[in-house]
Amino acid sequence: LHSPMLLLDMDKAVARIERALADKEKIVIYGDYDVDGVTSVSILYLYLSAMGADVSYYIPNRMGEGYGMSESSVDHLIDEGANLIVTVDTGITANSEVAHALSRGTDVVVTDHHELPEVLPDCVIVNPKLKDDYPYDNLCGAGVAFKLACALIGDAAYKYLDFATLATVADSVPLLGENRDIVTEGLKRFNTHMRPCFSMLIGKNYDSVTAQTLAFNVAPRVNAAGRMGDAQSAFRLFIAEKDT
């Protein structure tokens, strides 16, 4: 897999997150309610929790809030003590919301994979579609979150490849280039180190997990949670450590 440090501003994102860890600042991961968004939140939440961070998450309600950041949600997070907001699978068009957070003294790091608007938010941005030395620009949101984890902890982040694999399949990004490598390696983890959450979603009656298993058995169940207005239930399942 390509070096995450080839992504523009990845060094700045790492530096800001490491400073938040060192200073014990409150970090909030701001995601989305589909498979890509929930897996992205899970990757960073599990990593930051393991590092002992003061970390929480925010996944907007599809029914009441819709997609993306809002000033009201930003205010809520800041009122709850957020010092740093890290977006995953969203944020690239959130100019006013980022400006609002900065005006209140809270930093924002945007990690996203969507197409670039004419004007970018005035903050640290990691997006493979920016002009940089990164050789592949079709990562999904969880792919970008996985790359951030790799930049923070190196090869130890490969334990999150299963989340990036599920999102890559579910988000219908091209299974070419690095995406193909992510899915190939991630499927090995599904078949050798199955997480409890995926074991519960897939069931016991399978010979091996394939991309088709993820696309037709797992992804629709996760997306259903967001469409019913409770993507947080999928997130809670993803971070569960036991089959309960």
mmCIF file of N, CA, C and O in Angstrom, residues 152-226:
data_model
loop_
_atom_site.group_PDB
_atom_site.id
_atom_site.type_symbol
_atom_site.label_atom_id
_atom_site.label_comp_id
_atom_site.label_asym_id
_atom_site.label_seq_id
_atom_site.Cartn_x
_atom_site.Cartn_y
_atom_site.Cartn_z
ATOM 1 N N LEU A 152 -0.441 7.561 11.645
ATOM 2 C CA LEU A 152 -0.286 7.747 13.089
ATOM 3 C C LEU A 152 0.452 6.590 13.750
ATOM 4 O O LEU A 152 1.278 6.812 14.648
ATOM 5 N N ILE A 153 0.182 5.351 13.312
ATOM 6 C CA ILE A 153 0.763 4.198 14.022
ATOM 7 C C ILE A 153 1.429 3.180 13.111
ATOM 8 O O ILE A 153 1.822 2.106 13.553
ATOM 9 N N GLY A 154 1.564 3.485 11.824
ATOM 10 C CA GLY A 154 2.262 2.572 10.933
ATOM 11 C C GLY A 154 1.494 1.298 10.654
ATOM 12 O O GLY A 154 0.257 1.286 10.605
ATOM 13 N N ASP A 155 2.232 0.191 10.518
ATOM 14 C CA ASP A 155 1.623 -1.083 10.128
ATOM 15 C C ASP A 155 0.637 -1.609 11.165
ATOM 16 O O ASP A 155 -0.183 -2.482 10.850
ATOM 17 N N ALA A 156 0.692 -1.109 12.385
ATOM 18 C CA ALA A 156 -0.271 -1.541 13.405
ATOM 19 C C ALA A 156 -1.698 -1.199 13.012
ATOM 20 O O ALA A 156 -2.655 -1.811 13.495
ATOM 21 N N ALA A 157 -1.859 -0.238 12.092
ATOM 22 C CA ALA A 157 -3.196 0.155 11.629
ATOM 23 C C ALA A 157 -3.814 -0.882 10.711
ATOM 24 O O ALA A 157 -5.010 -0.801 10.413
ATOM 25 N N TYR A 158 -3.039 -1.880 10.274
ATOM 26 C CA TYR A 158 -3.587 -2.880 9.354
ATOM 27 C C TYR A 158 -4.688 -3.704 9.996
ATOM 28 O O TYR A 158 -5.467 -4.369 9.302
ATOM 29 N N LYS A 159 -4.787 -3.661 11.327
ATOM 30 C CA LYS A 159 -5.887 -4.368 11.986
ATOM 31 C C LYS A 159 -7.231 -3.721 11.683
ATOM 32 O O LYS A 159 -8.281 -4.311 11.957
ATOM 33 N N TYR A 160 -7.229 -2.509 11.111
ATOM 34 C CA TYR A 160 -8.467 -1.833 10.731
ATOM 35 C C TYR A 160 -8.801 -2.015 9.251
ATOM 36 O O TYR A 160 -9.754 -1.411 8.753
ATOM 37 N N LEU A 161 -8.036 -2.855 8.564
ATOM 38 C CA LEU A 161 -8.271 -3.058 7.137
ATOM 39 C C LEU A 161 -9.644 -3.651 6.846
ATOM 40 O O LEU A 161 -10.194 -3.426 5.773
ATOM 41 N N ASP A 162 -10.202 -4.418 7.789
ATOM 42 C CA ASP A 162 -11.512 -5.013 7.531
ATOM 43 C C ASP A 162 -12.576 -3.928 7.400
ATOM 44 O O ASP A 162 -13.448 -4.006 6.522
ATOM 45 N N PHE A 163 -12.501 -2.878 8.222
ATOM 46 C CA PHE A 163 -13.455 -1.778 8.098
ATOM 47 C C PHE A 163 -13.298 -1.059 6.752
ATOM 48 O O PHE A 163 -14.284 -0.752 6.074
ATOM 49 N N ALA A 164 -12.053 -0.796 6.371
ATOM 50 C CA ALA A 164 -11.810 -0.128 5.095
ATOM 51 C C ALA A 164 -12.258 -0.990 3.926
ATOM 52 O O ALA A 164 -12.749 -0.486 2.915
ATOM 53 N N THR A 165 -12.121 -2.292 4.071
ATOM 54 C CA THR A 165 -12.547 -3.214 3.017
ATOM 55 C C THR A 165 -14.050 -3.194 2.840
ATOM 56 O O THR A 165 -14.564 -3.097 1.717
ATOM 57 N N LEU A 166 -14.790 -3.293 3.939
ATOM 58 C CA LEU A 166 -16.244 -3.240 3.867
ATOM 59 C C LEU A 166 -16.702 -1.942 3.210
ATOM 60 O O LEU A 166 -17.568 -1.953 2.324
ATOM 61 N N ALA A 167 -16.122 -0.820 3.602
ATOM 62 C CA ALA A 167 -16.526 0.468 3.045
ATOM 63 C C ALA A 167 -16.170 0.582 1.572
ATOM 64 O O ALA A 167 -16.945 1.125 0.778
ATOM 65 N N THR A 168 -15.019 0.060 1.192
ATOM 66 C CA THR A 168 -14.598 0.118 -0.209
ATOM 67 C C THR A 168 -15.572 -0.637 -1.096
ATOM 68 O O THR A 168 -15.949 -0.169 -2.174
ATOM 69 N N VAL A 169 -16.001 -1.798 -0.631
ATOM 70 C CA VAL A 169 -16.987 -2.581 -1.388
ATOM 71 C C VAL A 169 -18.341 -1.882 -1.392
ATOM 72 O O VAL A 169 -19.000 -1.755 -2.431
ATOM 73 N N ALA A 170 -18.774 -1.410 -0.227
ATOM 74 C CA ALA A 170 -20.122 -0.836 -0.092
ATOM 75 C C ALA A 170 -20.267 0.496 -0.807
ATOM 76 O O ALA A 170 -21.358 0.830 -1.279
ATOM 77 N N ASP A 171 -19.179 1.273 -0.887
ATOM 78 C CA ASP A 171 -19.279 2.624 -1.441
ATOM 79 C C ASP A 171 -19.153 2.642 -2.963
ATOM 80 O O ASP A 171 -19.209 3.707 -3.572
ATOM 81 N N SER A 172 -18.978 1.478 -3.561
ATOM 82 C CA SER A 172 -18.941 1.336 -5.023
ATOM 83 C C SER A 172 -17.839 2.167 -5.686
ATOM 84 O O SER A 172 -17.990 2.611 -6.817
ATOM 85 N N VAL A 173 -16.742 2.382 -4.969
ATOM 86 C CA VAL A 173 -15.578 2.982 -5.614
ATOM 87 C C VAL A 173 -14.917 1.909 -6.478
ATOM 88 O O VAL A 173 -15.119 0.714 -6.258
ATOM 89 N N PRO A 174 -14.138 2.291 -7.485
ATOM 90 C CA PRO A 174 -13.542 1.284 -8.379
ATOM 91 C C PRO A 174 -12.648 0.302 -7.627
ATOM 92 O O PRO A 174 -11.815 0.727 -6.807
ATOM 93 N N LEU A 175 -12.821 -0.977 -7.881
ATOM 94 C CA LEU A 175 -11.951 -1.985 -7.261
ATOM 95 C C LEU A 175 -10.695 -2.151 -8.114
ATOM 96 O O LEU A 175 -10.397 -3.228 -8.637
ATOM 97 N N LEU A 176 -9.980 -1.066 -8.236
ATOM 98 C CA LEU A 176 -8.748 -1.007 -9.009
ATOM 99 C C LEU A 176 -7.658 -0.370 -8.157
ATOM 100 O O LEU A 176 -7.941 0.251 -7.125
ATOM 101 N N GLY A 177 -6.415 -0.509 -8.571
ATOM 102 C CA GLY A 177 -5.326 0.154 -7.871
ATOM 103 C C GLY A 177 -5.281 -0.206 -6.401
ATOM 104 O O GLY A 177 -5.435 -1.368 -6.014
ATOM 105 N N GLU A 178 -5.094 0.793 -5.563
ATOM 106 C CA GLU A 178 -4.957 0.539 -4.137
ATOM 107 C C GLU A 178 -6.241 0.000 -3.512
ATOM 108 O O GLU A 178 -6.183 -0.760 -2.543
ATOM 109 N N ASN A 179 -7.384 0.374 -4.051
ATOM 110 C CA ASN A 179 -8.637 -0.188 -3.534
ATOM 111 C C ASN A 179 -8.648 -1.703 -3.647
ATOM 112 O O ASN A 179 -9.119 -2.403 -2.740
ATOM 113 N N ARG A 180 -8.157 -2.208 -4.748
ATOM 114 C CA ARG A 180 -8.106 -3.660 -4.929
ATOM 115 C C ARG A 180 -7.171 -4.301 -3.899
ATOM 116 O O ARG A 180 -7.466 -5.372 -3.360
ATOM 117 N N ASP A 181 -6.065 -3.637 -3.621
ATOM 118 C CA ASP A 181 -5.134 -4.152 -2.622
ATOM 119 C C ASP A 181 -5.756 -4.131 -1.233
ATOM 120 O O ASP A 181 -5.581 -5.063 -0.444
ATOM 121 N N ILE A 182 -6.482 -3.046 -0.909
ATOM 122 C CA ILE A 182 -7.147 -2.955 0.391
ATOM 123 C C ILE A 182 -8.142 -4.097 0.567
ATOM 124 O O ILE A 182 -8.180 -4.766 1.605
ATOM 125 N N VAL A 183 -8.950 -4.329 -0.461
ATOM 126 C CA VAL A 183 -9.960 -5.384 -0.374
ATOM 127 C C VAL A 183 -9.312 -6.768 -0.305
ATOM 128 O O VAL A 183 -9.723 -7.625 0.485
ATOM 129 N N THR A 184 -8.285 -6.986 -1.095
ATOM 130 C CA THR A 184 -7.595 -8.284 -1.080
ATOM 131 C C THR A 184 -7.039 -8.591 0.298
ATOM 132 O O THR A 184 -7.244 -9.690 0.840
ATOM 133 N N GLU A 185 -6.332 -7.632 0.875
ATOM 134 C CA GLU A 185 -5.735 -7.859 2.185
ATOM 135 C C GLU A 185 -6.790 -7.868 3.291
ATOM 136 O O GLU A 185 -6.688 -8.628 4.254
ATOM 137 N N GLY A 186 -7.806 -7.019 3.143
ATOM 138 C CA GLY A 186 -8.853 -6.974 4.154
ATOM 139 C C GLY A 186 -9.659 -8.252 4.233
ATOM 140 O O GLY A 186 -10.056 -8.695 5.320
ATOM 141 N N LEU A 187 -9.919 -8.863 3.083
ATOM 142 C CA LEU A 187 -10.661 -10.129 3.088
ATOM 143 C C LEU A 187 -9.888 -11.226 3.819
ATOM 144 O O LEU A 187 -10.491 -12.121 4.427
ATOM 145 N N LYS A 188 -8.563 -11.155 3.791
ATOM 146 C CA LYS A 188 -7.769 -12.125 4.553
ATOM 147 C C LYS A 188 -8.054 -11.976 6.040
ATOM 148 O O LYS A 188 -8.155 -12.983 6.766
ATOM 149 N N ARG A 189 -8.225 -10.738 6.499
ATOM 150 C CA ARG A 189 -8.532 -10.525 7.909
ATOM 151 C C ARG A 189 -9.931 -11.030 8.241
ATOM 152 O O ARG A 189 -10.167 -11.587 9.312
ATOM 153 N N PHE A 190 -10.882 -10.824 7.333
ATOM 154 C CA PHE A 190 -12.229 -11.343 7.566
ATOM 155 C C PHE A 190 -12.201 -12.860 7.753
ATOM 156 O O PHE A 190 -12.980 -13.407 8.536
ATOM 157 N N ASN A 191 -11.333 -13.513 7.032
ATOM 158 C CA ASN A 191 -11.315 -14.979 7.054
ATOM 159 C C ASN A 191 -10.360 -15.579 8.069
ATOM 160 O O ASN A 191 -10.351 -16.797 8.252
ATOM 161 N N THR A 192 -9.573 -14.733 8.745
ATOM 162 C CA THR A 192 -8.649 -15.248 9.756
ATOM 163 C C THR A 192 -8.825 -14.590 11.119
ATOM 164 O O THR A 192 -8.517 -15.208 12.142
ATOM 165 N N HIS A 193 -9.286 -13.339 11.151
ATOM 166 C CA HIS A 193 -9.451 -12.604 12.405
ATOM 167 C C HIS A 193 -10.811 -11.892 12.402
ATOM 168 O O HIS A 193 -10.886 -10.666 12.441
ATOM 169 N N MET A 194 -11.866 -12.666 12.348
ATOM 170 C CA MET A 194 -13.211 -12.103 12.250
ATOM 171 C C MET A 194 -13.594 -11.350 13.529
ATOM 172 O O MET A 194 -13.535 -11.901 14.628
ATOM 173 N N ARG A 195 -13.977 -10.088 13.378
ATOM 174 C CA ARG A 195 -14.474 -9.329 14.534
ATOM 175 C C ARG A 195 -15.836 -9.874 14.952
ATOM 176 O O ARG A 195 -16.611 -10.342 14.114
ATOM 177 N N PRO A 196 -16.160 -9.740 16.246
ATOM 178 C CA PRO A 196 -17.486 -10.182 16.699
ATOM 179 C C PRO A 196 -18.624 -9.526 15.931
ATOM 180 O O PRO A 196 -19.622 -10.182 15.612
ATOM 181 N N CYS A 197 -18.488 -8.245 15.610
ATOM 182 C CA CYS A 197 -19.575 -7.548 14.922
ATOM 183 C C CYS A 197 -19.841 -8.163 13.548
ATOM 184 O O CYS A 197 -21.000 -8.335 13.131
ATOM 185 N N PHE A 198 -18.782 -8.516 12.828
ATOM 186 C CA PHE A 198 -18.965 -9.081 11.500
ATOM 187 C C PHE A 198 -19.444 -10.527 11.579
ATOM 188 O O PHE A 198 -20.221 -10.978 10.740
ATOM 189 N N SER A 199 -19.007 -11.236 12.602
ATOM 190 C CA SER A 199 -19.491 -12.601 12.799
ATOM 191 C C SER A 199 -21.002 -12.611 13.007
ATOM 192 O O SER A 199 -21.724 -13.461 12.477
ATOM 193 N N MET A 200 -21.500 -11.624 13.747
ATOM 194 C CA MET A 200 -22.937 -11.544 14.005
ATOM 195 C C MET A 200 -23.705 -11.149 12.747
ATOM 196 O O MET A 200 -24.792 -11.660 12.492
ATOM 197 N N LEU A 201 -23.128 -10.258 11.937
ATOM 198 C CA LEU A 201 -23.823 -9.809 10.738
ATOM 199 C C LEU A 201 -23.816 -10.861 9.630
ATOM 200 O O LEU A 201 -24.779 -11.000 8.885
ATOM 201 N N ILE A 202 -22.721 -11.600 9.537
ATOM 202 C CA ILE A 202 -22.593 -12.589 8.463
ATOM 203 C C ILE A 202 -23.275 -13.901 8.833
ATOM 204 O O ILE A 202 -23.856 -14.580 7.998
ATOM 205 N N GLY A 203 -23.218 -14.262 10.117
ATOM 206 C CA GLY A 203 -23.779 -15.533 10.531
ATOM 207 C C GLY A 203 -22.740 -16.634 10.460
ATOM 208 O O GLY A 203 -21.599 -16.427 10.035
ATOM 209 N N LYS A 204 -23.141 -17.806 10.832
ATOM 210 C CA LYS A 204 -22.195 -18.918 10.941
ATOM 211 C C LYS A 204 -22.129 -19.772 9.680
ATOM 212 O O LYS A 204 -21.191 -20.548 9.496
ATOM 213 N N ASN A 205 -23.110 -19.671 8.815
ATOM 214 C CA ASN A 205 -23.194 -20.581 7.668
ATOM 215 C C ASN A 205 -22.498 -19.998 6.443
ATOM 216 O O ASN A 205 -23.124 -19.560 5.486
ATOM 217 N N TYR A 206 -21.188 -19.972 6.478
ATOM 218 C CA TYR A 206 -20.420 -19.518 5.324
ATOM 219 C C TYR A 206 -19.097 -20.279 5.295
ATOM 220 O O TYR A 206 -18.564 -20.690 6.316
ATOM 221 N N ASP A 207 -18.605 -20.485 4.078
ATOM 222 C CA ASP A 207 -17.315 -21.144 3.916
ATOM 223 C C ASP A 207 -16.177 -20.131 3.961
ATOM 224 O O ASP A 207 -15.160 -20.359 4.598
ATOM 225 N N SER A 208 -16.343 -19.033 3.251
ATOM 226 C CA SER A 208 -15.351 -17.963 3.267
ATOM 227 C C SER A 208 -16.048 -16.650 2.946
ATOM 228 O O SER A 208 -17.065 -16.620 2.251
ATOM 229 N N VAL A 209 -15.497 -15.563 3.476
ATOM 230 C CA VAL A 209 -16.049 -14.239 3.230
ATOM 231 C C VAL A 209 -15.437 -13.682 1.955
ATOM 232 O O VAL A 209 -14.212 -13.661 1.784
ATOM 233 N N THR A 210 -16.293 -13.243 1.037
ATOM 234 C CA THR A 210 -15.846 -12.652 -0.215
ATOM 235 C C THR A 210 -16.387 -11.226 -0.314
ATOM 236 O O THR A 210 -17.171 -10.785 0.530
ATOM 237 N N ALA A 211 -15.997 -10.529 -1.363
ATOM 238 C CA ALA A 211 -16.536 -9.187 -1.596
ATOM 239 C C ALA A 211 -18.048 -9.245 -1.760
ATOM 240 O O ALA A 211 -18.768 -8.335 -1.335
ATOM 241 N N GLN A 212 -18.542 -10.324 -2.356
ATOM 242 C CA GLN A 212 -19.990 -10.485 -2.524
ATOM 243 C C GLN A 212 -20.684 -10.631 -1.172
ATOM 244 O O GLN A 212 -21.790 -10.108 -0.966
ATOM 245 N N THR A 213 -20.032 -11.324 -0.230
ATOM 246 C CA THR A 213 -20.591 -11.455 1.118
ATOM 247 C C THR A 213 -20.781 -10.074 1.748
ATOM 248 O O THR A 213 -21.820 -9.778 2.341
ATOM 249 N N LEU A 214 -19.776 -9.241 1.593
ATOM 250 C CA LEU A 214 -19.846 -7.907 2.172
ATOM 251 C C LEU A 214 -20.902 -7.057 1.474
ATOM 252 O O LEU A 214 -21.659 -6.324 2.118
ATOM 253 N N ALA A 215 -20.957 -7.154 0.147
ATOM 254 C CA ALA A 215 -21.861 -6.307 -0.630
ATOM 255 C C ALA A 215 -23.323 -6.665 -0.407
ATOM 256 O O ALA A 215 -24.181 -5.772 -0.361
ATOM 257 N N PHE A 216 -23.624 -7.947 -0.247
ATOM 258 C CA PHE A 216 -25.027 -8.375 -0.208
ATOM 259 C C PHE A 216 -25.507 -8.829 1.169
ATOM 260 O O PHE A 216 -26.715 -8.853 1.409
ATOM 261 N N ASN A 217 -24.585 -9.169 2.072
ATOM 262 C CA ASN A 217 -24.997 -9.626 3.399
ATOM 263 C C ASN A 217 -24.776 -8.583 4.493
ATOM 264 O O ASN A 217 -25.593 -8.450 5.400
ATOM 265 N N VAL A 218 -23.651 -7.879 4.411
ATOM 266 C CA VAL A 218 -23.269 -6.979 5.500
ATOM 267 C C VAL A 218 -23.673 -5.534 5.222
ATOM 268 O O VAL A 218 -24.354 -4.907 6.037
ATOM 269 N N ALA A 219 -23.265 -4.994 4.088
ATOM 270 C CA ALA A 219 -23.502 -3.574 3.796
ATOM 271 C C ALA A 219 -24.974 -3.172 3.886
ATOM 272 O O ALA A 219 -25.291 -2.129 4.479
ATOM 273 N N PRO A 220 -25.906 -3.948 3.335
ATOM 274 C CA PRO A 220 -27.321 -3.533 3.431
ATOM 275 C C PRO A 220 -27.821 -3.447 4.874
ATOM 276 O O PRO A 220 -28.627 -2.566 5.197
ATOM 277 N N ARG A 221 -27.329 -4.313 5.737
ATOM 278 C CA ARG A 221 -27.757 -4.280 7.136
ATOM 279 C C ARG A 221 -27.241 -3.015 7.833
ATOM 280 O O ARG A 221 -27.938 -2.404 8.636
ATOM 281 N N VAL A 222 -26.004 -2.657 7.530
ATOM 282 C CA VAL A 222 -25.437 -1.454 8.146
ATOM 283 C C VAL A 222 -26.136 -0.207 7.619
ATOM 284 O O VAL A 222 -26.497 0.701 8.377
ATOM 285 N N ASN A 223 -26.347 -0.147 6.311
ATOM 286 C CA ASN A 223 -27.033 1.006 5.727
ATOM 287 C C ASN A 223 -28.461 1.135 6.246
ATOM 288 O O ASN A 223 -28.985 2.249 6.393
ATOM 289 N N ALA A 224 -29.092 0.007 6.536
ATOM 290 C CA ALA A 224 -30.468 0.039 7.032
ATOM 291 C C ALA A 224 -30.557 0.789 8.357
ATOM 292 O O ALA A 224 -31.533 1.501 8.616
ATOM 293 N N ALA A 225 -29.539 0.659 9.188
ATOM 294 C CA ALA A 225 -29.552 1.354 10.477
ATOM 295 C C ALA A 225 -29.606 2.861 10.257
ATOM 296 O O ALA A 225 -30.400 3.573 10.892
ATOM 297 N N GLY A 226 -28.774 3.372 9.340
ATOM 298 C CA GLY A 226 -28.783 4.805 9.064
ATOM 299 C C GLY A 226 -30.080 5.265 8.451
ATOM 300 O O GLY A 226 -30.575 6.358 8.752
#
